CSV table of C-alpha atoms and ligand atoms in Angstrom, one decimal:
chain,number,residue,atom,x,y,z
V,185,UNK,CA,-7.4,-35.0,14.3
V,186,UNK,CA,-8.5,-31.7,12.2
V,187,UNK,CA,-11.7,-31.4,10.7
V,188,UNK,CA,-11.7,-31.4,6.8
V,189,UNK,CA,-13.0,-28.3,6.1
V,190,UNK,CA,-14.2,-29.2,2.8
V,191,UNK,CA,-14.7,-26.9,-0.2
V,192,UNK,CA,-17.8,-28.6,-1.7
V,193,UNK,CA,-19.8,-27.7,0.3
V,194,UNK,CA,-19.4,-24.2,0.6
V,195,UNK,CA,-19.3,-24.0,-3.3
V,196,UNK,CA,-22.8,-25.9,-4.0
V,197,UNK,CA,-24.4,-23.2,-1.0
V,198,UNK,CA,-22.7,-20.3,-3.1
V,199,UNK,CA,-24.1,-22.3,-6.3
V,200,UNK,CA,-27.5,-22.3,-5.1
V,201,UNK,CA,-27.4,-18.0,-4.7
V,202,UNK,CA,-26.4,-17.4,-7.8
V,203,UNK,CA,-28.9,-19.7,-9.4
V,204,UNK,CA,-31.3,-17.4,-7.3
V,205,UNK,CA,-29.8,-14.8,-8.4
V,206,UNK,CA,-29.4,-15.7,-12.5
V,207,UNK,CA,-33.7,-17.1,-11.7
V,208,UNK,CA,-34.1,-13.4,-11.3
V,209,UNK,CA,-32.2,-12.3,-13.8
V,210,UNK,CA,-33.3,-14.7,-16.2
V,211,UNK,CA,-37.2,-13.4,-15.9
V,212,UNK,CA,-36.0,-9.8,-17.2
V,213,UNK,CA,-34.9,-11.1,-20.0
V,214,UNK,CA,-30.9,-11.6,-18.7
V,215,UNK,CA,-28.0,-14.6,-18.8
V,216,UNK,CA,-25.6,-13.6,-16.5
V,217,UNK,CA,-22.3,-14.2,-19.1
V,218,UNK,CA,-18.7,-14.2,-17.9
V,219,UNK,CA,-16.0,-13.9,-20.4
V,220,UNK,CA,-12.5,-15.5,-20.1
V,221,UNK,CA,-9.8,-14.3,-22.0
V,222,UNK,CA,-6.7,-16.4,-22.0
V,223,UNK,CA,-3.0,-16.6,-23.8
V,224,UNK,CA,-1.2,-19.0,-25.0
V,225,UNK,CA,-1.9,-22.3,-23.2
V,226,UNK,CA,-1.0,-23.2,-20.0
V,227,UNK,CA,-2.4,-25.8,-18.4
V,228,UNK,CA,-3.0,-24.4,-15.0
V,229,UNK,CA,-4.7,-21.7,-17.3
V,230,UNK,CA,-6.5,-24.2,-18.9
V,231,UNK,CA,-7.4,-26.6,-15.8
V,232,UNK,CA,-9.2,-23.5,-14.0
V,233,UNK,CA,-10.8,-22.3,-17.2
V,234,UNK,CA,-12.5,-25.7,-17.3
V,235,UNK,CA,-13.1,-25.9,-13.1
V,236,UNK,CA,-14.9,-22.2,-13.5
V,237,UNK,CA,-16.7,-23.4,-16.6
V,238,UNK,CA,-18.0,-26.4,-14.6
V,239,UNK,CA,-19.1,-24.3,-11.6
V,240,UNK,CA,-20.9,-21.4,-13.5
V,241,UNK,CA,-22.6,-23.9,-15.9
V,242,UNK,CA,-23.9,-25.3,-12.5
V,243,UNK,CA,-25.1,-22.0,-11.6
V,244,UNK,CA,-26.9,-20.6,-14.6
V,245,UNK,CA,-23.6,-18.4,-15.9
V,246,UNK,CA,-22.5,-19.3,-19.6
V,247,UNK,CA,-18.4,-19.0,-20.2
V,248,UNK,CA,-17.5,-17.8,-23.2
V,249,UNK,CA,-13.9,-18.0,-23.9
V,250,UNK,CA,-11.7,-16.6,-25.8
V,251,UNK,CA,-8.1,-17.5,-26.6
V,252,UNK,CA,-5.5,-15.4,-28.2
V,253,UNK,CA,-2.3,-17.2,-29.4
V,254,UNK,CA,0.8,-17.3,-27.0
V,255,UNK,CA,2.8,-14.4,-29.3
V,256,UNK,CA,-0.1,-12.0,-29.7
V,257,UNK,CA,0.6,-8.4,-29.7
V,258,UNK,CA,-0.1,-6.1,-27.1
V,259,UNK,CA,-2.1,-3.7,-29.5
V,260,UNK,CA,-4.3,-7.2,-30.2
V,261,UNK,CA,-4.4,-8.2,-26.1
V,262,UNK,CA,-6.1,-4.3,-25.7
V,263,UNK,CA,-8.4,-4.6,-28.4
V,264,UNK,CA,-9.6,-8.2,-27.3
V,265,UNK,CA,-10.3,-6.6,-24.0
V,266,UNK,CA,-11.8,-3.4,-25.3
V,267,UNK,CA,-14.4,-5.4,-27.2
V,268,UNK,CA,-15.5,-7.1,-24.3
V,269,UNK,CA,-15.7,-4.2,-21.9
V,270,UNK,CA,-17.8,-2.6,-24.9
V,271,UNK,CA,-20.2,-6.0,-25.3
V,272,UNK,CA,-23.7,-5.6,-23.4
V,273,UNK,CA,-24.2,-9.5,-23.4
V,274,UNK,CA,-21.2,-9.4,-21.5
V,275,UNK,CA,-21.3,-9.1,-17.6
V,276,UNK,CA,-18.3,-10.5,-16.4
V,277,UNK,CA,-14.5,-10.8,-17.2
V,278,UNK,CA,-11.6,-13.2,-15.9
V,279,UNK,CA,-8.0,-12.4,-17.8
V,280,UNK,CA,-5.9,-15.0,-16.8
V,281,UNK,CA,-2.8,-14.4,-15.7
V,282,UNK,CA,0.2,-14.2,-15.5
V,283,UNK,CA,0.7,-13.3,-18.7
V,284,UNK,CA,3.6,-14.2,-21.3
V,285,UNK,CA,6.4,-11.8,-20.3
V,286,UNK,CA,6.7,-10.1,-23.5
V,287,UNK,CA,3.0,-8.3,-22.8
V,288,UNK,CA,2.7,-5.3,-20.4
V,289,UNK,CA,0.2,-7.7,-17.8
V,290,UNK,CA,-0.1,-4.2,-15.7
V,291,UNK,CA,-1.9,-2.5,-18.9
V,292,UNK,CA,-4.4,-5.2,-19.5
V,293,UNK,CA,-5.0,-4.8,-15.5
V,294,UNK,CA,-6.2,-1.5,-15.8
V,295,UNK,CA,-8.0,-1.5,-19.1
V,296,UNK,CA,-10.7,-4.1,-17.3
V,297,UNK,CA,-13.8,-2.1,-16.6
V,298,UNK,CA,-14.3,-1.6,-13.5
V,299,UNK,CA,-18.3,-2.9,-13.4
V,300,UNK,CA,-16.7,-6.4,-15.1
V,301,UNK,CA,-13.6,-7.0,-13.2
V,302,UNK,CA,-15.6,-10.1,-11.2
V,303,UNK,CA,-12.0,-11.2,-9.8
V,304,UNK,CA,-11.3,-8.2,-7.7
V,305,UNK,CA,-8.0,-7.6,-10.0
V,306,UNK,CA,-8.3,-3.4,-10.7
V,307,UNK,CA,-7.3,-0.5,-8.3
V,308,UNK,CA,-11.0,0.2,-8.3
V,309,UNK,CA,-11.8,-3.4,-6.8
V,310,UNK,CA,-9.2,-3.4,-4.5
V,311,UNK,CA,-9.7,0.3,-3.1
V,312,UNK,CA,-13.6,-1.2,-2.1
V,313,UNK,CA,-11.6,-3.9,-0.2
V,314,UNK,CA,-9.1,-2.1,1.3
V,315,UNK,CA,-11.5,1.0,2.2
V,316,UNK,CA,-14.6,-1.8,3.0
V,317,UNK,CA,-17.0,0.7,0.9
V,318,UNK,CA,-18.4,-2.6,-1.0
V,319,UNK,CA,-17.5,-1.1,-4.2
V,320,UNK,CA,-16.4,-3.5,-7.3
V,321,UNK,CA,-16.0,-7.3,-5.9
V,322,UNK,CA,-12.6,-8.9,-3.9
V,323,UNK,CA,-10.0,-11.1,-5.5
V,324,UNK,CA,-12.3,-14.4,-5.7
V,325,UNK,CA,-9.5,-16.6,-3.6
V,326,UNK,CA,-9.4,-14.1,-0.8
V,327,UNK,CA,-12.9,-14.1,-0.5
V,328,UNK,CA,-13.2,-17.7,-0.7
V,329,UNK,CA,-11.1,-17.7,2.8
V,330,UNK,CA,-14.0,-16.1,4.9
V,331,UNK,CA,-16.4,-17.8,2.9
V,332,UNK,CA,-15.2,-21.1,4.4
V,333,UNK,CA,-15.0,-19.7,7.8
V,334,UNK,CA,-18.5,-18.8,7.6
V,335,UNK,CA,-19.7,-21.4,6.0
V,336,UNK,CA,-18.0,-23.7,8.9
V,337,UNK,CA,-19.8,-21.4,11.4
V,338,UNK,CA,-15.9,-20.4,12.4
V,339,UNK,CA,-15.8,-17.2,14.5
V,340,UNK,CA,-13.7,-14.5,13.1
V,341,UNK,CA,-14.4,-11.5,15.2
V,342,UNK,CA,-11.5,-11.1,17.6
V,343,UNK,CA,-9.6,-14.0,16.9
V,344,UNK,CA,-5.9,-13.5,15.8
V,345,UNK,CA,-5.2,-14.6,12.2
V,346,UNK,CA,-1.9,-14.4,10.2
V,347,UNK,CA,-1.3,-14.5,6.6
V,348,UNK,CA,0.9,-15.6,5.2
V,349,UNK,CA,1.6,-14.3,1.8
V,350,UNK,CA,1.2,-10.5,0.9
V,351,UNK,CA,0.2,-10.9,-2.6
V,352,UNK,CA,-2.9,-8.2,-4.2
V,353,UNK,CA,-4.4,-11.4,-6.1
V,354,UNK,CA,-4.6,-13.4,-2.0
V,355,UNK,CA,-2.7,-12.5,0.6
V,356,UNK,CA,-3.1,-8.5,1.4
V,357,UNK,CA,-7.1,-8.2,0.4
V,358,UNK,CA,-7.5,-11.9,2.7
V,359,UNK,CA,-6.2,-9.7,5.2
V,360,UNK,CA,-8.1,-6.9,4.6
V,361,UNK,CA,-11.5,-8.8,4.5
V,362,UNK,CA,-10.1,-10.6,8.0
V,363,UNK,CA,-9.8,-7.7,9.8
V,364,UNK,CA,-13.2,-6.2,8.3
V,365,UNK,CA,-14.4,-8.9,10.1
V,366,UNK,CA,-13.1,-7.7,13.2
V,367,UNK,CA,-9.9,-10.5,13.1
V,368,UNK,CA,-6.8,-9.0,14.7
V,369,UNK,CA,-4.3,-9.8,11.6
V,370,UNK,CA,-0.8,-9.7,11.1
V,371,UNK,CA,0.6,-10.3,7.5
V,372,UNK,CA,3.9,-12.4,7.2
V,373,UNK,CA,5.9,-12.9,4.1
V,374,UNK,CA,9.2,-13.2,2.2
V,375,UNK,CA,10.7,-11.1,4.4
V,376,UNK,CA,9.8,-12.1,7.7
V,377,UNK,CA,11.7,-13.2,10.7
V,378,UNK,CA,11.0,-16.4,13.1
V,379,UNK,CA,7.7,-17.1,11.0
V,380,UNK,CA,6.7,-20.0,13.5
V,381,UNK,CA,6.9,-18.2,16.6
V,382,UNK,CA,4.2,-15.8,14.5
V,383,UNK,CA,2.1,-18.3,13.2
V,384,UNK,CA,1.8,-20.6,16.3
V,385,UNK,CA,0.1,-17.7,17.7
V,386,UNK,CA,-2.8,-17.7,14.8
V,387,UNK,CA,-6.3,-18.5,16.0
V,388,UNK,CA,-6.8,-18.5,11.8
V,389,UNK,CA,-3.8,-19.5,9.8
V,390,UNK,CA,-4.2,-18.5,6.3
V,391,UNK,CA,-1.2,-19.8,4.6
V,392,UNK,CA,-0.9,-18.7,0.6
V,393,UNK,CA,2.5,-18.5,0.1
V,394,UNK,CA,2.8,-20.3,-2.8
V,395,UNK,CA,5.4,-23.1,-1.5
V,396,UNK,CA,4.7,-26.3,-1.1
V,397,UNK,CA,4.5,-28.1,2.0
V,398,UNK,CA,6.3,-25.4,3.9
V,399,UNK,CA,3.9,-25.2,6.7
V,400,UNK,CA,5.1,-28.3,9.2
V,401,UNK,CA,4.5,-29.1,12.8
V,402,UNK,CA,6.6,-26.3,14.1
V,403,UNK,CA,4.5,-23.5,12.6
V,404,UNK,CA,1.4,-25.2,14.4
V,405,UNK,CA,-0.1,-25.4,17.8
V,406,UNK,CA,-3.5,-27.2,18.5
V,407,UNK,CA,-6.5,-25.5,18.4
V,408,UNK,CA,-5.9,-23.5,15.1
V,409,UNK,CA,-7.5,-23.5,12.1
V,410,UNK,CA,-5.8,-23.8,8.7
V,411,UNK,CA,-6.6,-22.5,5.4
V,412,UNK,CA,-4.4,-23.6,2.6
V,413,UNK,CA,-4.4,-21.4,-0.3
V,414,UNK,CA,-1.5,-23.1,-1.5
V,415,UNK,CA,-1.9,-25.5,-4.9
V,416,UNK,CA,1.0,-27.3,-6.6
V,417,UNK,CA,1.7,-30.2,-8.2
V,418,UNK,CA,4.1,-32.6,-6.6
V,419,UNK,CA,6.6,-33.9,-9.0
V,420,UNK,CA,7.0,-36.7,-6.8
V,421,UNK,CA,3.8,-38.3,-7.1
V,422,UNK,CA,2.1,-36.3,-9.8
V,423,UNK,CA,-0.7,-35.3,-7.4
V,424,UNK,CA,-2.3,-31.5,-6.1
V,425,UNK,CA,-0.8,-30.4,-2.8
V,426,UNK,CA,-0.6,-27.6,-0.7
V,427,UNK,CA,1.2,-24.9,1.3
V,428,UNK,CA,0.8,-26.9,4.5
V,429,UNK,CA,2.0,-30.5,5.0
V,430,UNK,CA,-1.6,-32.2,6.0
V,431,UNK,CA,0.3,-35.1,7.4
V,432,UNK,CA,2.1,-32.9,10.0
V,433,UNK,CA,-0.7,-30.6,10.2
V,434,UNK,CA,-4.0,-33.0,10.7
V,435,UNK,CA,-2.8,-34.7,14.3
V,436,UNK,CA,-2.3,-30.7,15.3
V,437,UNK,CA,-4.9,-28.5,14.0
V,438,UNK,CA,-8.4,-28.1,14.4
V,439,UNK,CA,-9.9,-27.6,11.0
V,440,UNK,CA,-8.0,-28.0,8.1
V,441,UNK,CA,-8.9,-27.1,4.4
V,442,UNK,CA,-7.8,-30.3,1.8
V,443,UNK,CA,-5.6,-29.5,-0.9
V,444,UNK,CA,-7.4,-30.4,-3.5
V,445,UNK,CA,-11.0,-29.9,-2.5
V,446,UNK,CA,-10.4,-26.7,-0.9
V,447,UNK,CA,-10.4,-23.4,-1.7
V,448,UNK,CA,-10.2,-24.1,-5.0
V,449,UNK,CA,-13.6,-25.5,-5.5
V,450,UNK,CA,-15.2,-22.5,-3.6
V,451,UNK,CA,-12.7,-20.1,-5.8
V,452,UNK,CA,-15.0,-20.4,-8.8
V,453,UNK,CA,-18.4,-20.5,-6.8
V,454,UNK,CA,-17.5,-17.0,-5.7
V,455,UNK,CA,-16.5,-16.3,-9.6
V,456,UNK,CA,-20.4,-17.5,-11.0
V,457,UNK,CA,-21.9,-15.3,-8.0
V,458,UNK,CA,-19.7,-12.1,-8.6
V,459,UNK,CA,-20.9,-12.7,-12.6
V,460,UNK,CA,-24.4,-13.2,-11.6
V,461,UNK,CA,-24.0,-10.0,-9.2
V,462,UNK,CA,-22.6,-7.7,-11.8
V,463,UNK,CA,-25.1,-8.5,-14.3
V,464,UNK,CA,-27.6,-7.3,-11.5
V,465,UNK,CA,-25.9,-4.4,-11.0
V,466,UNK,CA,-25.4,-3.6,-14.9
V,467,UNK,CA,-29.4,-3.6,-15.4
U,747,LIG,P1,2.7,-15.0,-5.0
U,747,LIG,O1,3.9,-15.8,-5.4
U,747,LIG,O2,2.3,-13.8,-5.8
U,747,LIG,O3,2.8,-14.5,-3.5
U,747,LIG,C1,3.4,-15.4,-2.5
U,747,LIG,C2,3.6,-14.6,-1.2
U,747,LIG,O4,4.1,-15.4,-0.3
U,747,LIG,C3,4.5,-13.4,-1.4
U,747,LIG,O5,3.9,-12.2,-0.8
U,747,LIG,C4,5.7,-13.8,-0.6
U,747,LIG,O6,6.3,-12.7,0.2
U,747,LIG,C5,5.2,-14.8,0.4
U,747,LIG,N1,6.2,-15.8,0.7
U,747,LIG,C6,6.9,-16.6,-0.2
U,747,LIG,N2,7.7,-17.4,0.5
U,747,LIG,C7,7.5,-17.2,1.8
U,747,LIG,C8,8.1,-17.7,3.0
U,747,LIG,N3,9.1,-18.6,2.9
U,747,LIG,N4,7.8,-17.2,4.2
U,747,LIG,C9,6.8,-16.2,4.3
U,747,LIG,N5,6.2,-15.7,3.2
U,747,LIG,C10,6.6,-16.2,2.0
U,747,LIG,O7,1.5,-16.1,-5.0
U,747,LIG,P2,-0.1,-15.9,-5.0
U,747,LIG,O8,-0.6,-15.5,-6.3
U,747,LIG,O9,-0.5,-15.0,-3.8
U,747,LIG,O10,-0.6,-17.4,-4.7
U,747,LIG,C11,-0.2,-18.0,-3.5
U,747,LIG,C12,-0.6,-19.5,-3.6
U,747,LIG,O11,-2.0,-19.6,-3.7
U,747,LIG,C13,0.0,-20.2,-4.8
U,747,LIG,O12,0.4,-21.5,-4.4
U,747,LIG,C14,-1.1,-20.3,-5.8
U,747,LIG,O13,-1.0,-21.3,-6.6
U,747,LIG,C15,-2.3,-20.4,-4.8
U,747,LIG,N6,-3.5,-19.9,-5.4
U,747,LIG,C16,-4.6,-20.6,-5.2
U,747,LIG,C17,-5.8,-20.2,-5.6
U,747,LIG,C18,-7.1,-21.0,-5.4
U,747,LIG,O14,-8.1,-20.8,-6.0
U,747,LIG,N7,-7.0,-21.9,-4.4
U,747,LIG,C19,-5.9,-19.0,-6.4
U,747,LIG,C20,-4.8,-18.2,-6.5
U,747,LIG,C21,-3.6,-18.7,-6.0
């Protein structure tokens, strides 16, 4: 039977740094402050908004967010985001996406300043994953992979892990960190051929592929450990699950992350820290 590799856990020991670290920043005279900028309303928008709120309230990060009506222009998107690259008091900003389809989501992308851009999501950030030169912070999801493996005291040096998903916002930089880490990583995606001969042969099994319950017993073999990036909501029974089918996957694997309880909850720990973290490195 896998072990639950809970996120809770992992998210209040994350918690507790960045309290350290806002402590710190608090005695010279600084509030770490993270600023989300949202359009329109949708609710998985709207339920993570309140999730991060939640976690950096815990930490000693105030949220101030800002909503901008579902039909805004993109002339009123760019200046929104302009005034916050511009405001001191601000250390930290999340743009939730994807955006409506009329507005140019690549634009607002890049106009992020690179010292804010806490969720990894500019060419700058990314370049300091891909080139490991710890420059700019990682896409908080991918991040939050390792952080569980670490957490759980799960070696990563010289295992084999495969990803699956080859997304910039998960997939490709939980690669990149994986194999940082000395993990020997193959990538798997839309395109690939006899996926469960590949992923059976995962040490790690990082699956963020963004369909549910796709991962069943024949992608598995015991002794691996799972991390489901996966979140969806079941139609059926109106509740959270993931990429990986825990029923077929718990008698199989060795560690298994819950969907929910997962990644998710340590997804907005590693937000609060990267705000706390940039307003240390904005001083
Ligand atoms: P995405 O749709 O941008 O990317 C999905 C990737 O999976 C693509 O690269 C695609 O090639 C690959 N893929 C799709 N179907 C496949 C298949 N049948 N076989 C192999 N590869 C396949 O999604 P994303 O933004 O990377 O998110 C992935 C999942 O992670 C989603 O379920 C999303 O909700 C979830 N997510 C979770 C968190 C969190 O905090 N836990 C954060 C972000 C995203």
């Amino acid at each position: 039977m896998a072990v639950a590799l809970k996120g809770g856990p992992v998210a209040s020991a994350l918690t507790e740094k960045t309290i350290a670290l806002a402590g710190d920043l608090a005695a010279r005279g600084v509030t770490p402050t993270l600023a989300v900028l949202r359009v329109g309303e949708r609710p998985e928008d709207m339920s993570y908004e309140r999730g991060a709120a939640k976690r950096c309230a815990a930490a000693g990060v105030i949220v101030r967010s800002a909503a901008l009506p579902e039909d805004v222009t993109q002339e009123a998107l760019m200046d929104a985001l302009e005034a916050l690259n511009r405001d001191e008091s601000v250390h930290g900003i999340l743009l939730l996406r994807p955006l409506p389809a009329h507005l140019d989501g690549e634009a607002a992308r890049r106009a992020l300043r690179p010292e804010k851009d806490v969720d990894g999501v500019t060419d700058g950030s990314l370049a300091g994953v891909f080139t490991g030169s710890g420059r700019g912070f990682a896409p908080c999801t991918a991040q939050a992979v390792v952080e569980i493996l670490d957490h759980y005291g799960i070696g990563i040096q010289g295992r084999r892990a495969v990803v699956i998903g080859r997304s910039l916002v998960v997939g490709r930089p939980a690669a990149m960190l994986l194999m940082a880490r000395g993990a020997t990583v193959t990538i798997c995606h839309s395109g690939t051929e006899a996926l469960p001969e590949i992923t059976r042969q995962a040490d790690i099994l990082v699956a963020a592929a963004g369909r549910m319950g796709m991962i069943g017993p024949e992608h598995l073999t015991p002794g691996q450990t799972v991390i489901d990036v996966g979140i969806h909501q079941d139609p059926e029974t109106n509740t959270l699950r993931g990429d990986v089918r825990s029923d077929a996957a718990e008698p199989i694997a060795a560690a298994l992350t819950p969907v929910p309880g997962g990644v998710g909850a340590v997804t907005s720990a590693i937000l609060a820290l990267h705000t706390a973290q940039a307003a240390k490195r904005q001083l």
